[in-house]
mmCIF file of C-alpha atoms in Angstrom:
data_model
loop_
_atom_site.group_PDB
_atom_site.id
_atom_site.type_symbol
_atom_site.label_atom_id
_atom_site.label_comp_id
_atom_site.label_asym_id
_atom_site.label_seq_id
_atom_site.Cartn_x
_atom_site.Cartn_y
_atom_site.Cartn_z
ATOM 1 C CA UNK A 1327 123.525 89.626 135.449
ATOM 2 C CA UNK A 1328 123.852 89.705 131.681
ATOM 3 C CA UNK A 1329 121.279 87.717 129.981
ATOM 4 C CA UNK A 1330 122.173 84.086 128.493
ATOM 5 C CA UNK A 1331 121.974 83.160 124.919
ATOM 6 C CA UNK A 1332 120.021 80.218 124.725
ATOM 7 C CA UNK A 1333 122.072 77.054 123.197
ATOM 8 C CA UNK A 1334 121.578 77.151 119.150
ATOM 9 C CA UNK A 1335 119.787 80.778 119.305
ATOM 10 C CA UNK A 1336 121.933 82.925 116.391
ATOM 11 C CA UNK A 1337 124.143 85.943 117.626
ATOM 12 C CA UNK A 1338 122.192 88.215 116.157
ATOM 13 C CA UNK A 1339 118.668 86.865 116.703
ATOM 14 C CA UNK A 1340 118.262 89.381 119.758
ATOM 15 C CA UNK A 1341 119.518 91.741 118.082
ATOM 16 C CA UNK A 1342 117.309 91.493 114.964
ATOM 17 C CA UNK A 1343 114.409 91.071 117.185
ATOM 18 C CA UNK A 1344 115.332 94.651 119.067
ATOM 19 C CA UNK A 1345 116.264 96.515 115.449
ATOM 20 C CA UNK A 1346 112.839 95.651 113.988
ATOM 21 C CA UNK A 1347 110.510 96.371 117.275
ATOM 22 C CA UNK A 1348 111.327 100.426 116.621
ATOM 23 C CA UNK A 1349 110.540 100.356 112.839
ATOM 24 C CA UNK A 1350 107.826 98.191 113.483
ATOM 25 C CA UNK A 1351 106.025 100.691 116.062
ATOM 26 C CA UNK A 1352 106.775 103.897 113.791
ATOM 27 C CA UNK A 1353 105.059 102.100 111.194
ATOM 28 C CA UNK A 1354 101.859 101.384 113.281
ATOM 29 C CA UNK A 1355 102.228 105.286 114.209
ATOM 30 C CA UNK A 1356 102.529 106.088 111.065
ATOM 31 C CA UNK A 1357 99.542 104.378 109.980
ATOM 32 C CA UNK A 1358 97.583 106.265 112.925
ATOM 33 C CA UNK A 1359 98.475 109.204 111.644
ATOM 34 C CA UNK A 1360 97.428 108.558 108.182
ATOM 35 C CA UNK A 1361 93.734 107.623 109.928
ATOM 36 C CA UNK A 1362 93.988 110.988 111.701
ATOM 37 C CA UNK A 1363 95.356 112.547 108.127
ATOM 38 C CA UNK A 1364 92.325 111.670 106.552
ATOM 39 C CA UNK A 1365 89.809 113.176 108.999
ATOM 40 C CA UNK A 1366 91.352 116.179 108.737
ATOM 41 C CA UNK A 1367 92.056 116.076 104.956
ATOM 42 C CA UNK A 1368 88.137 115.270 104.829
ATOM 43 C CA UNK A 1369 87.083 118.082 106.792
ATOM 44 C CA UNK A 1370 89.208 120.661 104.625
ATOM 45 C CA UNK A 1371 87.692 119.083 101.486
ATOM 46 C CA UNK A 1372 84.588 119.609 102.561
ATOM 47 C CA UNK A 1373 84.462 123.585 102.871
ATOM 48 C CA UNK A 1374 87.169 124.093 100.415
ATOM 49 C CA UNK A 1375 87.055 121.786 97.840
ATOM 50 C CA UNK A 1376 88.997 117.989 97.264
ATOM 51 C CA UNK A 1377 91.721 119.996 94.488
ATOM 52 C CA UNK A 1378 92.389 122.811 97.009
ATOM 53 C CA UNK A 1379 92.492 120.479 100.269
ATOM 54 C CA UNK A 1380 94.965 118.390 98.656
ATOM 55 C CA UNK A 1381 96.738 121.042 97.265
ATOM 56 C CA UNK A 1382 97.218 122.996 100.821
ATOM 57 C CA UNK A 1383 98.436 119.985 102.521
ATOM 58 C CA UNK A 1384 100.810 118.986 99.850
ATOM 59 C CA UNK A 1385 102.146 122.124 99.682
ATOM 60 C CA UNK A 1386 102.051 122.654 103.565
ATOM 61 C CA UNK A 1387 104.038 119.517 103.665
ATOM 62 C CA UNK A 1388 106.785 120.539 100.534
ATOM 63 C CA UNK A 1389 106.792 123.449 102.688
ATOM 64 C CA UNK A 1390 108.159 121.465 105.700
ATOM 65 C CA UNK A 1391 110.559 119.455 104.328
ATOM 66 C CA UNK A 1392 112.420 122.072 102.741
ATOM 67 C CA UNK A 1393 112.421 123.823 105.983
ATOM 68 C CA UNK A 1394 113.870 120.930 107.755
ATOM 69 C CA UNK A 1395 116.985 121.240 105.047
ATOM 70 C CA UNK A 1396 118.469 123.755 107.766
ATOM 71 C CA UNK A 1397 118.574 121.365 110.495
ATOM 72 C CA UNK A 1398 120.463 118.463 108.593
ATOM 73 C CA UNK A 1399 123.924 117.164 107.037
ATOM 74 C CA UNK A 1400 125.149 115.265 104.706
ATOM 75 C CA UNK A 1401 122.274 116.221 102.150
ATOM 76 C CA UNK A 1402 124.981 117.105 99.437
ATOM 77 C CA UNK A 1403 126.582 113.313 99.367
ATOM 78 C CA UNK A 1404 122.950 112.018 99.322
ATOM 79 C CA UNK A 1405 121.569 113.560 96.466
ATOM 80 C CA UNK A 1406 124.786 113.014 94.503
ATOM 81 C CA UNK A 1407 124.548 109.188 95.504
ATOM 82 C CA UNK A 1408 121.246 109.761 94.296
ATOM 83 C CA UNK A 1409 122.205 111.303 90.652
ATOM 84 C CA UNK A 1410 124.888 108.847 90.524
ATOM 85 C CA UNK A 1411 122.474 105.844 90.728
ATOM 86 C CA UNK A 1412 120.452 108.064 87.795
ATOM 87 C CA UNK A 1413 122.880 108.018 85.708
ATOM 88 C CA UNK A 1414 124.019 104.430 86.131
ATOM 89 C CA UNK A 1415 121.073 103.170 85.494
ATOM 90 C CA UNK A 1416 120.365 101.439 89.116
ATOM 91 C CA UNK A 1417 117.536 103.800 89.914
ATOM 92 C CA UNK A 1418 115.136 104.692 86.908
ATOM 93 C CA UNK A 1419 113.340 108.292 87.219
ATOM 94 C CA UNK A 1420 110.075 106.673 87.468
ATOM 95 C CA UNK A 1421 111.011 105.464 90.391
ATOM 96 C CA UNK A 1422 111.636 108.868 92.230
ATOM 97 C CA UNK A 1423 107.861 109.929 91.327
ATOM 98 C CA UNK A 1424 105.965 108.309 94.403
ATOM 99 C CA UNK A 1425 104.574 111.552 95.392
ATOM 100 C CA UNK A 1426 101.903 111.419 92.456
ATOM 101 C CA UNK A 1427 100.454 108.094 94.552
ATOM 102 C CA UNK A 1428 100.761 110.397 97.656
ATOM 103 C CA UNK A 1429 99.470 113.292 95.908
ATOM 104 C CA UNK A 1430 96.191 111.204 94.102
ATOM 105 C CA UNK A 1431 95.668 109.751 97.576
ATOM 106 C CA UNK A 1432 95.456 112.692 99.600
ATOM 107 C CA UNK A 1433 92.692 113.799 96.840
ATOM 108 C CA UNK A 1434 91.179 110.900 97.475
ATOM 109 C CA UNK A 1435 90.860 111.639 101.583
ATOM 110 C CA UNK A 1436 89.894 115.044 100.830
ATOM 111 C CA UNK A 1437 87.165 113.589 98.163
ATOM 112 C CA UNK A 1438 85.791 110.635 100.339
ATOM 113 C CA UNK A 1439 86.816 110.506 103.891
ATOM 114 C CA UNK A 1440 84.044 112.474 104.984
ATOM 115 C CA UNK A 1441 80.851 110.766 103.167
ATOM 116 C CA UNK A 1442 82.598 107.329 103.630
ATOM 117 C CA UNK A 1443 83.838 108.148 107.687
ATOM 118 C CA UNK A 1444 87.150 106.855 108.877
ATOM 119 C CA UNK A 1445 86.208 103.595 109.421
ATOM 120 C CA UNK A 1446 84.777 102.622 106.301
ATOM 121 C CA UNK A 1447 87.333 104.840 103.957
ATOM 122 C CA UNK A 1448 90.251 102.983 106.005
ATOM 123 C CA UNK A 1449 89.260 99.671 105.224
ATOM 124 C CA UNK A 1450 88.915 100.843 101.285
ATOM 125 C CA UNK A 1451 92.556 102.287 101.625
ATOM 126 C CA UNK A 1452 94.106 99.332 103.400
ATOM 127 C CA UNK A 1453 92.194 96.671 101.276
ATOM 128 C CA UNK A 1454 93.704 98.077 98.153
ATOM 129 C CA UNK A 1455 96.953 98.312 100.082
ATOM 130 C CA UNK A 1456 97.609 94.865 101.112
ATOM 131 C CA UNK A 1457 96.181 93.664 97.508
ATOM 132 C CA UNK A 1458 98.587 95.525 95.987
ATOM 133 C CA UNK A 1459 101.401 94.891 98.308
ATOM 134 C CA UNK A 1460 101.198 91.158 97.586
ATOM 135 C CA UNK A 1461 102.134 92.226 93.858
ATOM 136 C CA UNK A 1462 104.678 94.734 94.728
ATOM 137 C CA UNK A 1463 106.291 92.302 96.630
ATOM 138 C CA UNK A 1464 106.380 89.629 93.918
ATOM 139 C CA UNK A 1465 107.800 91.882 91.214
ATOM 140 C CA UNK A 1466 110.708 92.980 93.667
ATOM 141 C CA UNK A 1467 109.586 96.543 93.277
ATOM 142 C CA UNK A 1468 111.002 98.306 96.724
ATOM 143 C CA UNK A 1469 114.545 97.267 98.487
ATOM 144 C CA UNK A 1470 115.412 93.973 99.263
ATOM 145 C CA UNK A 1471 114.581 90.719 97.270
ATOM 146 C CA UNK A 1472 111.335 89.600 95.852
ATOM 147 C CA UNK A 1473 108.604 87.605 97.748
ATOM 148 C CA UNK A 1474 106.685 85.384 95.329
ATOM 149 C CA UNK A 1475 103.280 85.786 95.215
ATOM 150 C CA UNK A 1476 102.279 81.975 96.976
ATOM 151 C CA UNK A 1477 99.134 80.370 96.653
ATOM 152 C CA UNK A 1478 98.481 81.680 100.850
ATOM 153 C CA UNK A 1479 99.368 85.751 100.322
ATOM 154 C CA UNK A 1480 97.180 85.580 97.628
ATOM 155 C CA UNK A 1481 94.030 84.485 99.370
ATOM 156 C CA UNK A 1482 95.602 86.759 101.980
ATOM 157 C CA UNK A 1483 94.923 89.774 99.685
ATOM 158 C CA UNK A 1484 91.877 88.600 98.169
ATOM 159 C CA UNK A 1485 90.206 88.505 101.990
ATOM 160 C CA UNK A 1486 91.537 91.953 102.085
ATOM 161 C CA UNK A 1487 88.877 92.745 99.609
ATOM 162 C CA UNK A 1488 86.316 90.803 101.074
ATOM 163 C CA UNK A 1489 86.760 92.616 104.556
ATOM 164 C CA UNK A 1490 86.077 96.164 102.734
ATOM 165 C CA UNK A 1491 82.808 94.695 101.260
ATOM 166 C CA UNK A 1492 80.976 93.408 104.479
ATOM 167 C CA UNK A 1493 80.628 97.276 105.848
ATOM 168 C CA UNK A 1494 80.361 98.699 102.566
ATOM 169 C CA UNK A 1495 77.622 96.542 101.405
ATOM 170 C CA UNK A 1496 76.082 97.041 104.946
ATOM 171 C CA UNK A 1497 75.423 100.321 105.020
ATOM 172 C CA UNK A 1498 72.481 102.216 103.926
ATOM 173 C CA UNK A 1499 73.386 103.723 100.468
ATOM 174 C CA UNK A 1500 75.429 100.579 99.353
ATOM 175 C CA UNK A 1501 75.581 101.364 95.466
ATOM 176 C CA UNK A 1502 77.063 105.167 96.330
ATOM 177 C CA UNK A 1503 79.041 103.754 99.380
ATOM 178 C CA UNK A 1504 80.649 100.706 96.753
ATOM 179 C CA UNK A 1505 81.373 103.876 94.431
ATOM 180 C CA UNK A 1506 83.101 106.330 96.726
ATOM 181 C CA UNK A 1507 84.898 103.194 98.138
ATOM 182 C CA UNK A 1508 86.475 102.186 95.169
ATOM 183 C CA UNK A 1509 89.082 105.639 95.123
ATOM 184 C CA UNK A 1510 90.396 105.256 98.498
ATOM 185 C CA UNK A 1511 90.906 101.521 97.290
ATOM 186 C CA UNK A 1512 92.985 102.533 94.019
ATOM 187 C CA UNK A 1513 94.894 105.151 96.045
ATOM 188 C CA UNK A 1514 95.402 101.953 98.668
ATOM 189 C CA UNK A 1515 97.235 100.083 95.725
ATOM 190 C CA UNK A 1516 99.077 103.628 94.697
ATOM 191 C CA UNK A 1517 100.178 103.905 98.085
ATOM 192 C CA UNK A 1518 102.303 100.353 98.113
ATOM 193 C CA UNK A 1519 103.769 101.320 95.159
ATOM 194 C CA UNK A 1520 104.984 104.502 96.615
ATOM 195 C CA UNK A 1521 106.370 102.702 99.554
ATOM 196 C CA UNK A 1522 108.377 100.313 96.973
ATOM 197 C CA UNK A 1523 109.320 103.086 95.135
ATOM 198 C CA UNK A 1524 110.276 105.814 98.341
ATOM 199 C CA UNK A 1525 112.552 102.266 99.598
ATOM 200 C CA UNK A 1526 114.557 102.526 96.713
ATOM 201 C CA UNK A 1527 115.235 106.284 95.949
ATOM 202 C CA UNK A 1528 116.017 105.870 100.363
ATOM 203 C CA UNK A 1529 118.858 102.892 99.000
ATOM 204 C CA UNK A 1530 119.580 104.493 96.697
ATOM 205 C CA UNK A 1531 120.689 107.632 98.376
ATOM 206 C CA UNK A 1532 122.534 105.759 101.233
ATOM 207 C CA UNK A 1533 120.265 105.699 103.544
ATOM 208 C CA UNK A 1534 119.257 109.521 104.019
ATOM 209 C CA UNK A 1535 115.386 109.444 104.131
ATOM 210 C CA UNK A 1536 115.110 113.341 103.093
ATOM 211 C CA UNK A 1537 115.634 112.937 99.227
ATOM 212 C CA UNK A 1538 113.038 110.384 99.023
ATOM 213 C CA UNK A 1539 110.532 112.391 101.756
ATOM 214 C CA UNK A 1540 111.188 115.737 99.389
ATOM 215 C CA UNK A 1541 110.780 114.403 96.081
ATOM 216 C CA UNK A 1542 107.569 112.560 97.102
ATOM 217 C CA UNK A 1543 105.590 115.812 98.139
ATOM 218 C CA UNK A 1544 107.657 118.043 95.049
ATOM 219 C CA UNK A 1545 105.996 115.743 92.666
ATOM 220 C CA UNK A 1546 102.466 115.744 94.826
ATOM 221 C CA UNK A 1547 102.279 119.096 95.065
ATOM 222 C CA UNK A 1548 103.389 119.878 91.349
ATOM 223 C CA UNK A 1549 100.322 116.950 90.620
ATOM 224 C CA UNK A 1550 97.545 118.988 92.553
ATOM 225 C CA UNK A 1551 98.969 122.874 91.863
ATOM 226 C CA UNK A 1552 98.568 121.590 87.929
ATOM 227 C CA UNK A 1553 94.928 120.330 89.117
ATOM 228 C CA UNK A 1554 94.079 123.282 90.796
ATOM 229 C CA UNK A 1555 95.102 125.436 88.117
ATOM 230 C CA UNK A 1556 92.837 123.849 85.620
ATOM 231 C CA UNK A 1557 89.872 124.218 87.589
ATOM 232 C CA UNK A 1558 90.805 127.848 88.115
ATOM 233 C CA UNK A 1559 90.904 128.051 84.379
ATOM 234 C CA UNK A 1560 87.533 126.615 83.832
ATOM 235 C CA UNK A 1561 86.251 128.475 86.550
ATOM 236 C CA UNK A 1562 85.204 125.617 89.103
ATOM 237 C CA UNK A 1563 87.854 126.393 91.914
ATOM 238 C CA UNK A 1564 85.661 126.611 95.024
ATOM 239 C CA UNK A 1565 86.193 129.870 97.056
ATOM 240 C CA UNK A 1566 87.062 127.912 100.524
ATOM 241 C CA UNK A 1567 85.227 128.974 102.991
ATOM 242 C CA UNK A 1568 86.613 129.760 107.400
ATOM 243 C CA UNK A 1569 86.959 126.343 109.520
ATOM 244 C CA UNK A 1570 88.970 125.430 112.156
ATOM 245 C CA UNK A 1571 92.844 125.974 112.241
ATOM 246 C CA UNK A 1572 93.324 122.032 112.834
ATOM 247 C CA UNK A 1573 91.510 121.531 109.372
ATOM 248 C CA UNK A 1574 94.508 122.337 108.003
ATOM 249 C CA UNK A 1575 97.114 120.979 109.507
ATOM 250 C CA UNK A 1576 96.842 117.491 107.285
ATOM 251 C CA UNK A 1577 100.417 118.279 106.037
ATOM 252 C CA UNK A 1578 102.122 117.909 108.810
ATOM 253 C CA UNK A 1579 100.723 114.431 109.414
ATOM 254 C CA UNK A 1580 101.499 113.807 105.998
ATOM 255 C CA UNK A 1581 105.257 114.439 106.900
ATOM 256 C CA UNK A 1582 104.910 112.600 109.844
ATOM 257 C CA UNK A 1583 103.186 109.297 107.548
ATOM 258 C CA UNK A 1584 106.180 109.490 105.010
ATOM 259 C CA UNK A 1585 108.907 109.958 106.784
ATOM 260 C CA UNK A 1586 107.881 106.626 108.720
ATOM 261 C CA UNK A 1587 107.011 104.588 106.096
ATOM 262 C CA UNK A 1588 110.490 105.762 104.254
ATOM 263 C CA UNK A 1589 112.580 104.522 107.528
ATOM 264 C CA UNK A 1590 110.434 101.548 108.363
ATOM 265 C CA UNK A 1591 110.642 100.022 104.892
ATOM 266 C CA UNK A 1592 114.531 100.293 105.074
ATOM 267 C CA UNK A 1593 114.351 98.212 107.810
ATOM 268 C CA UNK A 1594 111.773 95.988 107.710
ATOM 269 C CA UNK A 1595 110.587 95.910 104.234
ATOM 270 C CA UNK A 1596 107.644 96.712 102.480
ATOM 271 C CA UNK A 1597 105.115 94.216 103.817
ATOM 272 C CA UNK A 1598 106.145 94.212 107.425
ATOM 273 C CA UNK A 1599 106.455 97.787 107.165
ATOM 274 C CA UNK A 1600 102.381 97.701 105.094
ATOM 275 C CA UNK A 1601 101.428 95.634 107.839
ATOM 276 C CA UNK A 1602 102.341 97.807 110.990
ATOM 277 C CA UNK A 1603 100.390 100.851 109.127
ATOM 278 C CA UNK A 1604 97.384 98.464 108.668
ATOM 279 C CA UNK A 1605 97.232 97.984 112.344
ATOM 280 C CA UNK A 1606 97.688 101.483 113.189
ATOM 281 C CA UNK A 1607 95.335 102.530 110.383
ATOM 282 C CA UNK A 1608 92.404 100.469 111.868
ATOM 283 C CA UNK A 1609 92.832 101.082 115.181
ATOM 284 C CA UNK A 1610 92.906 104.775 114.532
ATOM 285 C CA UNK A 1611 89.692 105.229 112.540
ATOM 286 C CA UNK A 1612 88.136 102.904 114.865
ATOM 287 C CA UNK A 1613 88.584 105.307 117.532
ATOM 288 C CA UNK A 1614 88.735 108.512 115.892
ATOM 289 C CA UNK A 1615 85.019 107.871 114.152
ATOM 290 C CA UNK A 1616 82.985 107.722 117.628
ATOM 291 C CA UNK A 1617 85.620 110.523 118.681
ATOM 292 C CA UNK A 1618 84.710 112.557 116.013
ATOM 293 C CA UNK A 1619 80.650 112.393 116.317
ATOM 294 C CA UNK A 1620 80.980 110.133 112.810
ATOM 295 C CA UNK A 1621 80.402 106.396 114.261
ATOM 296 C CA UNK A 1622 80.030 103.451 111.632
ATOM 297 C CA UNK A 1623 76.353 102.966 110.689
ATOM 298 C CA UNK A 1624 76.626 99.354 111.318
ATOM 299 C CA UNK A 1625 79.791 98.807 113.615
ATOM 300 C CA UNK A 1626 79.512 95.364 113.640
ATOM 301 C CA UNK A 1627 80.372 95.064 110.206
ATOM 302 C CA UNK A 1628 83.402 97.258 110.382
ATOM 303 C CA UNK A 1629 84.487 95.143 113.309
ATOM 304 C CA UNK A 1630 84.173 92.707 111.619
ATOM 305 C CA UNK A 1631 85.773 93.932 108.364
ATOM 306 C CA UNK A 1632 88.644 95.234 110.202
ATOM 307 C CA UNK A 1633 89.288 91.887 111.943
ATOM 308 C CA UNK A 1634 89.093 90.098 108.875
ATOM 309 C CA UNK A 1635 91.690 92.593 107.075
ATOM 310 C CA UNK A 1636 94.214 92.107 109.840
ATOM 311 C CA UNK A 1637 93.834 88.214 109.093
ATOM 312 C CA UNK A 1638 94.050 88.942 105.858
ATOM 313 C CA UNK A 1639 97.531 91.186 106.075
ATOM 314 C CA UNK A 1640 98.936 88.636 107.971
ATOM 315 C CA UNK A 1641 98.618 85.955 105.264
ATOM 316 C CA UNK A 1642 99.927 88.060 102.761
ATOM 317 C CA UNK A 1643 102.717 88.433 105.282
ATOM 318 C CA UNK A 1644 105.930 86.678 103.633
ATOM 319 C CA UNK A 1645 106.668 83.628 105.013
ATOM 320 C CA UNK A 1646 110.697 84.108 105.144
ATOM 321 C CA UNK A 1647 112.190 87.514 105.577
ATOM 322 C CA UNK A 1648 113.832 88.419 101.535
ATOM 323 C CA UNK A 1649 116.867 89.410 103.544
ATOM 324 C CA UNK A 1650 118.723 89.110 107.000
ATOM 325 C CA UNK A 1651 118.534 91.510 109.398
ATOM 326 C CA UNK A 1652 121.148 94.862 109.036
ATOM 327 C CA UNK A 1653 123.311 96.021 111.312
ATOM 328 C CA UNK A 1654 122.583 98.937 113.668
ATOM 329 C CA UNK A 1655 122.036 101.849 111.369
ATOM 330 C CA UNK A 1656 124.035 105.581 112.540
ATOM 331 C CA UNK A 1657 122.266 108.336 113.508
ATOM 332 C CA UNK A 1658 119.772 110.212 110.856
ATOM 333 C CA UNK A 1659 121.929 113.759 111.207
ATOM 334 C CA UNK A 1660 124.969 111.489 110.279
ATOM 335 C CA UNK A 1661 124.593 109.336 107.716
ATOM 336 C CA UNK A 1662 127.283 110.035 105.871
ATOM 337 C CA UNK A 1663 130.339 111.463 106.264
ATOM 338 C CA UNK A 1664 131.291 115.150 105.873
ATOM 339 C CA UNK A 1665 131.739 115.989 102.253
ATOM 340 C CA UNK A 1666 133.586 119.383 102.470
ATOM 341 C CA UNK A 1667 135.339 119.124 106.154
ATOM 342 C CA UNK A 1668 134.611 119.127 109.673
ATOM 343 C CA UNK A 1669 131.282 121.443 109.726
ATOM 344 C CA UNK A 1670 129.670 118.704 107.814
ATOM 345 C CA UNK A 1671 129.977 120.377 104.230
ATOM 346 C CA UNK A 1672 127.541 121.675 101.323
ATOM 347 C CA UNK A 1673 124.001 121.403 102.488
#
């Protein structure tokens, strides 16, 4: 029996409801695997070096994406939408340089997710996140209209901060712990602005998430190679020593973490789409720090903390969504047309 709309419920209520429950949950595991991502970023950082471990999994990500290139259409009408709204003047070039947030962040897991453990550097990440989500929401930065920065989002975002300090200040070396906290924190804030930023190259390109997804690890990896080659310059390049093969499989999470945040943002926004990875975020290093023999010194503070952070996302939550809900979107293979015939065209 087909299910009744009830009286004074909008057409397309149910509908919205449905579109935004699957970008909502690739957002969450999205923000799992960027908790996973920096365990294993950590690990590699700590036997080869922050420059190098950032530099592999950039690279092993670039190396991805451009393999993917095979498997998909319409890539020629995407990236000439995308020169097109280069040249117009609707998309400035700063805006297709994300990947040097991703890039600085990734050097940030590599540098601190180990001392700091997953719990504690997630909290630093996400704090600076939601902080600086509250601005890149008022300033209109990413797709869709700008959220003003009320009186509630920003309290919102200030408790954000306050969450990251109760385990930080808890544990045993606070003055070194505030220190190393304070990067994954600034790459938090870098990483809202690359979500803002990926949203509108994604718009920009009608809706084909691979220029966005490539251009964010080109300009990463082009950010640590230059790194790495200075240090190889000045001589201090660490020689990376053997470890496991899963220490270096960060860049395929990191594919995995982009590619989400690219489609959820589209759909749900930048917030919404901040505030799914928060949850998935936290509940991943929750569980992967016990899991990987590196428990919280004082878990009641990061229980604590990360309650207090998901309060905290939530009231820097807009109020109103900036726009109303879009209609189904096609498939990813087919998002536009065939440019040069049947066969789907130029790749």
């Amino acid at each position: 029996m087909p299910r009744t709309r009830p009286r004074g419920e909008p057409e397309h209520a149910s509908r919205a409801t449905g579109s935004a429950a699957l970008p909502l949950a690739g957002a969450v595991a999205g923000g799992v695997a960027l908790a996973l991502e920096s365990v294993v970023n950590g690990r590699l950082g700590e036997h080869a070096g922050s420059v190098a471990a950032a530099t592999w999994s950039n690279m092993l990500s670039l190396s991805v994406v451009v393999g993917a290139a095979v498997f998909l259409t319409a890539l020629r009408p995407a990236f000439a939408a995308l020169r097109a709204a280069l040249q117009s003047g609707a998309l400035r070039p700063r805006h297709c340089l994300g990947g040097v947030a991703g890039g600085s962040m990734i050097l940030t897991q590599a540098l601190t997710a180990a001392p700091l453990g997953p719990a504690s550097y997630t909290l630093a990440l996400v704090s600076g996140q939601t902080l600086c989500g509250v601005l890149v929401d008022h300033l209109g930065l990413g797709p869709g209209a700008p959220h003003p920065a009320t009186r509630r989002r920003l309290v919102g975002g200030l408790l954000s901060v306050c969450a990251v300090a109760l385990p930080v200040l808890a544990a045993p070396d606070a003055g070194r712990t505030l220190a190393l906290a304070a990067l994954p924190f600034l790459a938090g804030a870098a990483l809202s602005w690359q979500m803002a930023v990926n949203g509108r190259v994604d718009e920009a390109a009608g809706r084909h998430p691979y220029p966005a997804v490539l251009l964010s690890f080109a300009t990463g990896s082009a950010l640590m190679l230059a790194a790495a080659a200075a240090l190889a310059v000045l001589g201090r390049l660490p020689a990376p020593r053997s470890g496991p093969p899963w220490h270096y499989t960060g860049g395929l999470l990191g594919c995995v973490v982009v590619l989400s945040a690219v489609l959820a943002v589209r759909r749900i926004g930048v917030l919404a789409a901040g505030l799914g990875m928060v949850g998935g975020q936290v509940l991943g290093s929750l569980v992967l720090g016990p899991l990987m023999g590196q428990p919280p010194p004082h878990l009641w503070a990061v229980v604590i903390g990360a309650v207090l952070l998901i309060v905290a996302a939530v009231m820097a939550a807009p109020s109103a969504p900036a726009r109303s809900a879009p209609g189904p979107l096609p498939p990813l293979l087919t998002v536009h047309p065939p440019a040069d015939g049947p066969d789907g065209g130029g790749k």
